[in-house]
């Protein structure tokens, strides 16, 4: 089992920043960035869990749910990661999304 602590901590930090962000920041793209990240993390988890099966798309539950969506997606992904390289790759995705979100 691979240690995903760094990954979950990074997503928890991003989620906390989203929760603290004003609605105007969420509307200007922060929530959309978080949803895109959640969808990517969820897709990666599904591909690892069921190769060859078309991944389902995480629905848009609204801007105020984006923080929870990335948290759920990273926990699902963390259960199926098999090596540190996958953790590092996911960490990079999180850092890039948080930077684009501006939170």
XYZ file of N, CA, C and O in Angstrom:
412
model
N 0.849 -1.170 0.000
C 0.000 0.000 0.000
C 0.900 1.240 0.000
O 1.863 1.314 0.745
N 0.548 2.191 -0.833
C 1.320 3.415 -0.967
C 0.783 4.477 0.005
O -0.417 4.531 0.279
N 1.707 5.291 0.535
C 1.324 6.355 1.467
C 0.799 7.553 0.678
O 1.536 8.169 -0.090
N -0.450 7.890 0.868
C -1.077 9.004 0.150
C -1.314 10.215 1.048
O -2.067 11.115 0.683
N -0.665 10.246 2.184
C -0.869 11.324 3.149
C -0.619 12.687 2.525
O -1.411 13.626 2.717
N 0.479 12.822 1.783
C 0.796 14.123 1.161
C -0.320 14.561 0.224
O -0.680 15.736 0.170
N -0.862 13.627 -0.507
C -1.917 13.928 -1.469
C -3.200 14.363 -0.757
O -3.797 15.379 -1.112
N -3.604 13.611 0.235
C -4.839 13.982 0.934
C -4.672 15.303 1.682
O -5.610 16.098 1.737
N -3.489 15.562 2.213
C -3.253 16.840 2.887
C -3.323 18.000 1.893
O -3.872 19.055 2.208
N -2.765 17.810 0.703
C -2.803 18.871 -0.315
C -4.245 19.166 -0.725
O -4.640 20.325 -0.867
N -5.038 18.120 -0.907
C -6.431 18.322 -1.294
C -7.226 18.919 -0.140
O -8.073 19.787 -0.357
N -6.959 18.482 1.069
C -7.650 19.066 2.223
C -7.358 20.561 2.325
O -8.252 21.359 2.618
N -6.118 20.947 2.060
C -5.748 22.368 2.087
C -6.506 23.132 1.001
O -7.060 24.210 1.256
N -6.526 22.583 -0.203
C -7.247 23.209 -1.314
C -8.727 23.327 -0.965
O -9.343 24.379 -1.146
N -9.300 22.265 -0.429
C -10.720 22.272 -0.065
C -11.005 23.326 1.008
O -12.012 24.051 0.923
N -10.129 23.431 1.989
C -10.310 24.448 3.032
C -10.271 25.846 2.439
O -11.045 26.726 2.838
N -9.363 26.077 1.500
C -9.270 27.390 0.843
C -10.534 27.685 0.035
O -11.006 28.814 0.010
N -11.075 26.663 -0.617
C -12.325 26.848 -1.361
C -13.472 27.200 -0.420
O -14.281 28.080 -0.715
N -13.543 26.506 0.693
C -14.625 26.758 1.651
C -14.544 28.165 2.224
O -15.557 28.764 2.569
N -13.334 28.699 2.348
C -13.138 30.033 2.905
C -13.240 31.136 1.851
O -13.320 32.311 2.202
N -13.255 30.750 0.593
C -13.267 31.743 -0.491
C -14.632 32.412 -0.597
O -15.670 31.782 -0.363
N -14.642 33.682 -0.966
C -15.919 34.360 -1.182
C -16.629 33.806 -2.416
O -15.998 33.251 -3.328
N -17.919 33.946 -2.425
C -18.720 33.449 -3.542
C -18.229 34.016 -4.870
O -18.201 33.310 -5.871
N -17.821 35.268 -4.886
C -17.350 35.884 -6.127
C -16.130 35.156 -6.688
O -16.000 34.981 -7.892
N -15.238 34.715 -5.824
C -14.047 33.969 -6.272
C -14.456 32.614 -6.840
O -13.924 32.170 -7.842
N -15.397 31.964 -6.175
C -15.883 30.679 -6.676
C -16.507 30.848 -8.056
O -16.277 30.039 -8.959
N -17.286 31.915 -8.223
C -17.958 32.170 -9.502
C -16.969 32.526 -10.605
O -17.241 32.273 -11.769
N -15.851 33.128 -10.250
C -14.863 33.524 -11.250
C -13.978 32.370 -11.703
O -13.012 32.585 -12.415
N -14.257 31.184 -11.274
C -13.523 30.048 -11.805
C -12.933 29.084 -10.804
O -12.527 27.987 -11.177
N -12.865 29.457 -9.537
C -12.273 28.558 -8.550
C -13.073 27.261 -8.428
O -12.504 26.166 -8.366
N -14.389 27.391 -8.408
C -15.228 26.197 -8.297
C -15.126 25.327 -9.548
O -15.085 24.092 -9.452
N -15.042 25.944 -10.702
C -14.899 25.185 -11.952
C -13.575 24.425 -11.981
O -13.518 23.281 -12.434
N -12.513 25.045 -11.493
C -11.206 24.369 -11.416
C -11.283 23.178 -10.470
O -10.734 22.110 -10.758
N -11.940 23.374 -9.347
C -12.074 22.284 -8.382
C -12.901 21.137 -8.964
O -12.540 19.970 -8.791
N -13.972 21.465 -9.660
C -14.781 20.416 -10.276
C -13.979 19.665 -11.336
O -14.033 18.433 -11.403
N -13.217 20.383 -12.140
C -12.381 19.730 -13.157
C -11.376 18.794 -12.489
O -11.138 17.672 -12.968
N -10.783 19.233 -11.378
C -9.847 18.378 -10.646
C -10.565 17.157 -10.087
O -10.067 16.031 -10.208
N -11.716 17.362 -9.484
C -12.473 16.237 -8.923
C -12.801 15.226 -10.005
O -12.672 14.012 -9.797
N -13.210 15.716 -11.162
C -13.529 14.806 -12.268
C -12.304 14.032 -12.725
O -12.381 12.836 -13.017
N -11.161 14.705 -12.794
C -9.927 14.027 -13.220
C -9.491 12.981 -12.196
O -9.137 11.861 -12.560
N -9.521 13.339 -10.926
C -9.146 12.382 -9.887
C -10.091 11.183 -9.873
O -9.655 10.036 -9.746
N -11.378 11.451 -10.008
C -12.367 10.369 -10.026
C -12.167 9.469 -11.240
O -12.256 8.241 -11.138
N -11.894 10.065 -12.373
C -11.655 9.292 -13.586
C -10.437 8.385 -13.428
O -10.466 7.207 -13.784
N -9.358 8.935 -12.882
C -8.146 8.141 -12.671
C -8.418 6.976 -11.719
O -7.935 5.870 -11.939
N -9.189 7.227 -10.675
C -9.521 6.155 -9.734
C -10.312 5.052 -10.427
O -10.026 3.865 -10.244
N -11.274 5.446 -11.242
C -12.090 4.455 -11.927
C -11.283 3.639 -12.937
O -11.477 2.426 -13.058
N -10.364 4.292 -13.639
C -9.530 3.581 -14.624
C -8.635 2.563 -13.923
O -8.462 1.442 -14.411
N -8.084 2.936 -12.778
C -7.240 2.000 -12.036
C -8.060 0.863 -11.435
O -7.598 -0.271 -11.364
N -9.249 1.180 -11.009
C -10.107 0.191 -10.362
C -10.753 -0.769 -11.357
O -10.918 -1.952 -11.073
N -11.111 -0.257 -12.525
C -11.798 -1.080 -13.531
C -11.266 -0.747 -14.923
O -11.923 -0.055 -15.692
N -10.064 -1.226 -15.240
C -9.494 -0.937 -16.558
C -10.414 -1.438 -17.674
O -11.037 -2.483 -17.562
N -10.500 -0.657 -18.728
C -11.318 -1.046 -19.863
C -12.775 -0.633 -19.764
O -13.516 -0.752 -20.726
N -13.183 -0.151 -18.612
C -14.559 0.304 -18.421
C -14.564 1.832 -18.530
O -13.726 2.504 -17.943
N -15.517 2.345 -19.296
C -15.623 3.798 -19.475
C -15.910 4.471 -18.130
O -16.906 4.152 -17.473
N -15.044 5.405 -17.700
C -15.285 6.081 -16.411
C -16.552 6.944 -16.460
O -16.859 7.557 -17.473
N -17.241 6.966 -15.351
C -18.412 7.834 -15.224
C -17.933 9.237 -14.875
O -16.925 9.403 -14.197
N -18.670 10.242 -15.314
C -18.299 11.629 -15.058
C -18.948 12.096 -13.762
O -20.155 11.924 -13.564
N -18.140 12.679 -12.905
C -18.668 13.222 -11.657
C -19.595 14.392 -11.999
O -19.213 15.277 -12.760
N -20.797 14.411 -11.456
C -21.738 15.484 -11.786
C -21.343 16.812 -11.152
O -20.606 16.853 -10.164
N -21.837 17.875 -11.714
C -21.644 19.206 -11.153
C -22.702 19.394 -10.078
O -23.890 19.520 -10.366
N -22.267 19.418 -8.826
C -23.191 19.562 -7.703
C -23.289 21.006 -7.222
O -23.848 21.272 -6.164
N -22.713 21.921 -7.993
C -22.769 23.330 -7.640
C -21.481 23.809 -7.005
O -20.693 23.028 -6.482
N -21.292 25.118 -7.082
C -20.015 25.682 -6.648
C -19.722 25.479 -5.169
O -18.573 25.373 -4.777
N -20.744 25.385 -4.353
C -20.501 25.228 -2.925
C -20.167 23.781 -2.541
O -19.741 23.525 -1.418
N -20.335 22.861 -3.468
C -20.000 21.460 -3.220
C -18.630 21.080 -3.773
O -18.152 19.967 -3.533
N -17.981 21.985 -4.490
C -16.715 21.666 -5.159
C -15.646 21.180 -4.175
O -14.903 20.241 -4.469
N -15.563 21.796 -3.016
C -14.563 21.381 -2.023
C -14.806 19.948 -1.575
O -13.866 19.149 -1.454
N -16.062 19.618 -1.355
C -16.392 18.249 -0.937
C -16.124 17.262 -2.074
O -15.687 16.133 -1.834
N -16.365 17.679 -3.298
C -16.152 16.784 -4.431
C -14.680 16.427 -4.611
O -14.350 15.283 -4.881
N -13.768 17.395 -4.433
C -12.354 17.038 -4.568
C -11.909 16.150 -3.408
O -11.078 15.263 -3.583
N -12.492 16.368 -2.241
C -12.145 15.544 -1.087
C -12.573 14.099 -1.298
O -11.794 13.164 -1.059
N -13.785 13.901 -1.750
C -14.276 12.547 -2.014
C -13.441 11.886 -3.104
O -13.026 10.729 -2.981
N -13.172 12.625 -4.176
C -12.428 12.053 -5.308
C -11.025 11.630 -4.896
O -10.543 10.566 -5.313
N -10.352 12.439 -4.084
C -8.981 12.072 -3.706
C -8.967 10.877 -2.764
O -8.060 10.052 -2.822
N -9.962 10.748 -1.927
C -10.017 9.582 -1.049
C -10.263 8.311 -1.856
O -9.649 7.279 -1.580
N -11.115 8.393 -2.864
C -11.330 7.245 -3.741
C -10.047 6.884 -4.489
O -9.686 5.718 -4.596
N -9.366 7.896 -5.009
C -8.121 7.657 -5.739
C -7.057 7.068 -4.819
O -6.345 6.129 -5.203
N -6.960 7.594 -3.630
C -5.959 7.105 -2.680
C -6.077 5.621 -2.383
O -5.078 4.959 -2.105
N -7.266 5.092 -2.485
C -7.476 3.666 -2.215
C -6.933 2.760 -3.309
O -6.692 1.578 -3.065
N -6.743 3.291 -4.513
C -6.334 2.434 -5.632
C -4.945 2.749 -6.186
O -4.464 2.047 -7.069
N -4.289 3.794 -5.673
C -2.939 4.093 -6.147
C -1.984 2.986 -5.721
O -2.102 2.440 -4.618
N -1.030 2.690 -6.603
C -0.129 1.573 -6.334
C 1.334 1.956 -6.193
O 2.135 1.131 -5.777
N 1.706 3.194 -6.563
C 3.113 3.584 -6.419
C 3.260 5.086 -6.208
O 2.333 5.857 -6.441
N 4.431 5.463 -5.753
C 4.717 6.860 -5.434
C 4.635 7.773 -6.652
O 4.286 8.946 -6.527
N 4.956 7.258 -7.822
C 4.891 8.072 -9.041
C 3.456 8.530 -9.292
O 3.235 9.673 -9.711
N 2.493 7.683 -9.031
C 1.089 8.049 -9.194
C 0.694 9.122 -8.181
O -0.056 10.040 -8.504
N 1.209 9.015 -6.976
C 0.936 10.021 -5.945
C 1.524 11.357 -6.379
O 0.853 12.396 -6.305
N 2.767 11.334 -6.850
C 3.425 12.566 -7.294
C 2.675 13.211 -8.450
O 2.513 14.440 -8.487
N 2.196 12.404 -9.373
C 1.441 12.917 -10.517
C 0.142 13.579 -10.055
O -0.216 14.665 -10.518
N -0.550 12.943 -9.136
C -1.793 13.505 -8.609
C -1.512 14.784 -7.823
O -2.277 15.754 -7.912
N -0.423 14.804 -7.070
C -0.041 16.011 -6.339
C 0.192 17.178 -7.285
O -0.200 18.307 -6.998
N 0.810 16.908 -8.405
C 1.048 17.953 -9.395
C -0.280 18.487 -9.941
O -0.450 19.692 -10.113
N -1.231 17.590 -10.205
C -2.549 18.020 -10.674
C -3.222 18.939 -9.660
O -3.819 19.956 -10.017
N -3.126 18.584 -8.392
C -3.735 19.376 -7.332
C -3.091 20.759 -7.262
O -3.790 21.781 -7.211
N -1.765 20.799 -7.280
C -1.054 22.074 -7.195
C -1.400 22.980 -8.372
O -1.633 24.186 -8.195
N -1.453 22.411 -9.554
C -1.789 23.205 -10.757
C -3.219 23.737 -10.679
O -3.477 24.894 -11.007
N -4.147 22.889 -10.251
C -5.552 23.318 -10.160
C -5.714 24.414 -9.105
O -6.431 25.396 -9.340
N -5.037 24.269 -7.977
C -5.152 25.287 -6.934
C -4.567 26.612 -7.416
O -5.127 27.665 -7.172
N -3.478 26.540 -8.151
C -2.873 27.763 -8.680
C -3.830 28.443 -9.654
O -4.037 29.663 -9.599
N -4.424 27.661 -10.558
C -5.373 28.235 -11.528
C -6.602 28.785 -10.824
O -7.178 29.783 -11.256
N -7.012 28.136 -9.736
C -8.192 28.581 -8.986
C -7.925 29.882 -8.230
O -8.866 30.624 -7.910
N -6.687 30.146 -7.927
C -6.342 31.377 -7.224
C -6.747 31.409 -5.772
O -7.043 32.463 -5.219
N -6.769 30.249 -5.150
C -7.106 30.199 -3.718
C -5.978 29.571 -2.921
O -5.159 28.890 -3.412
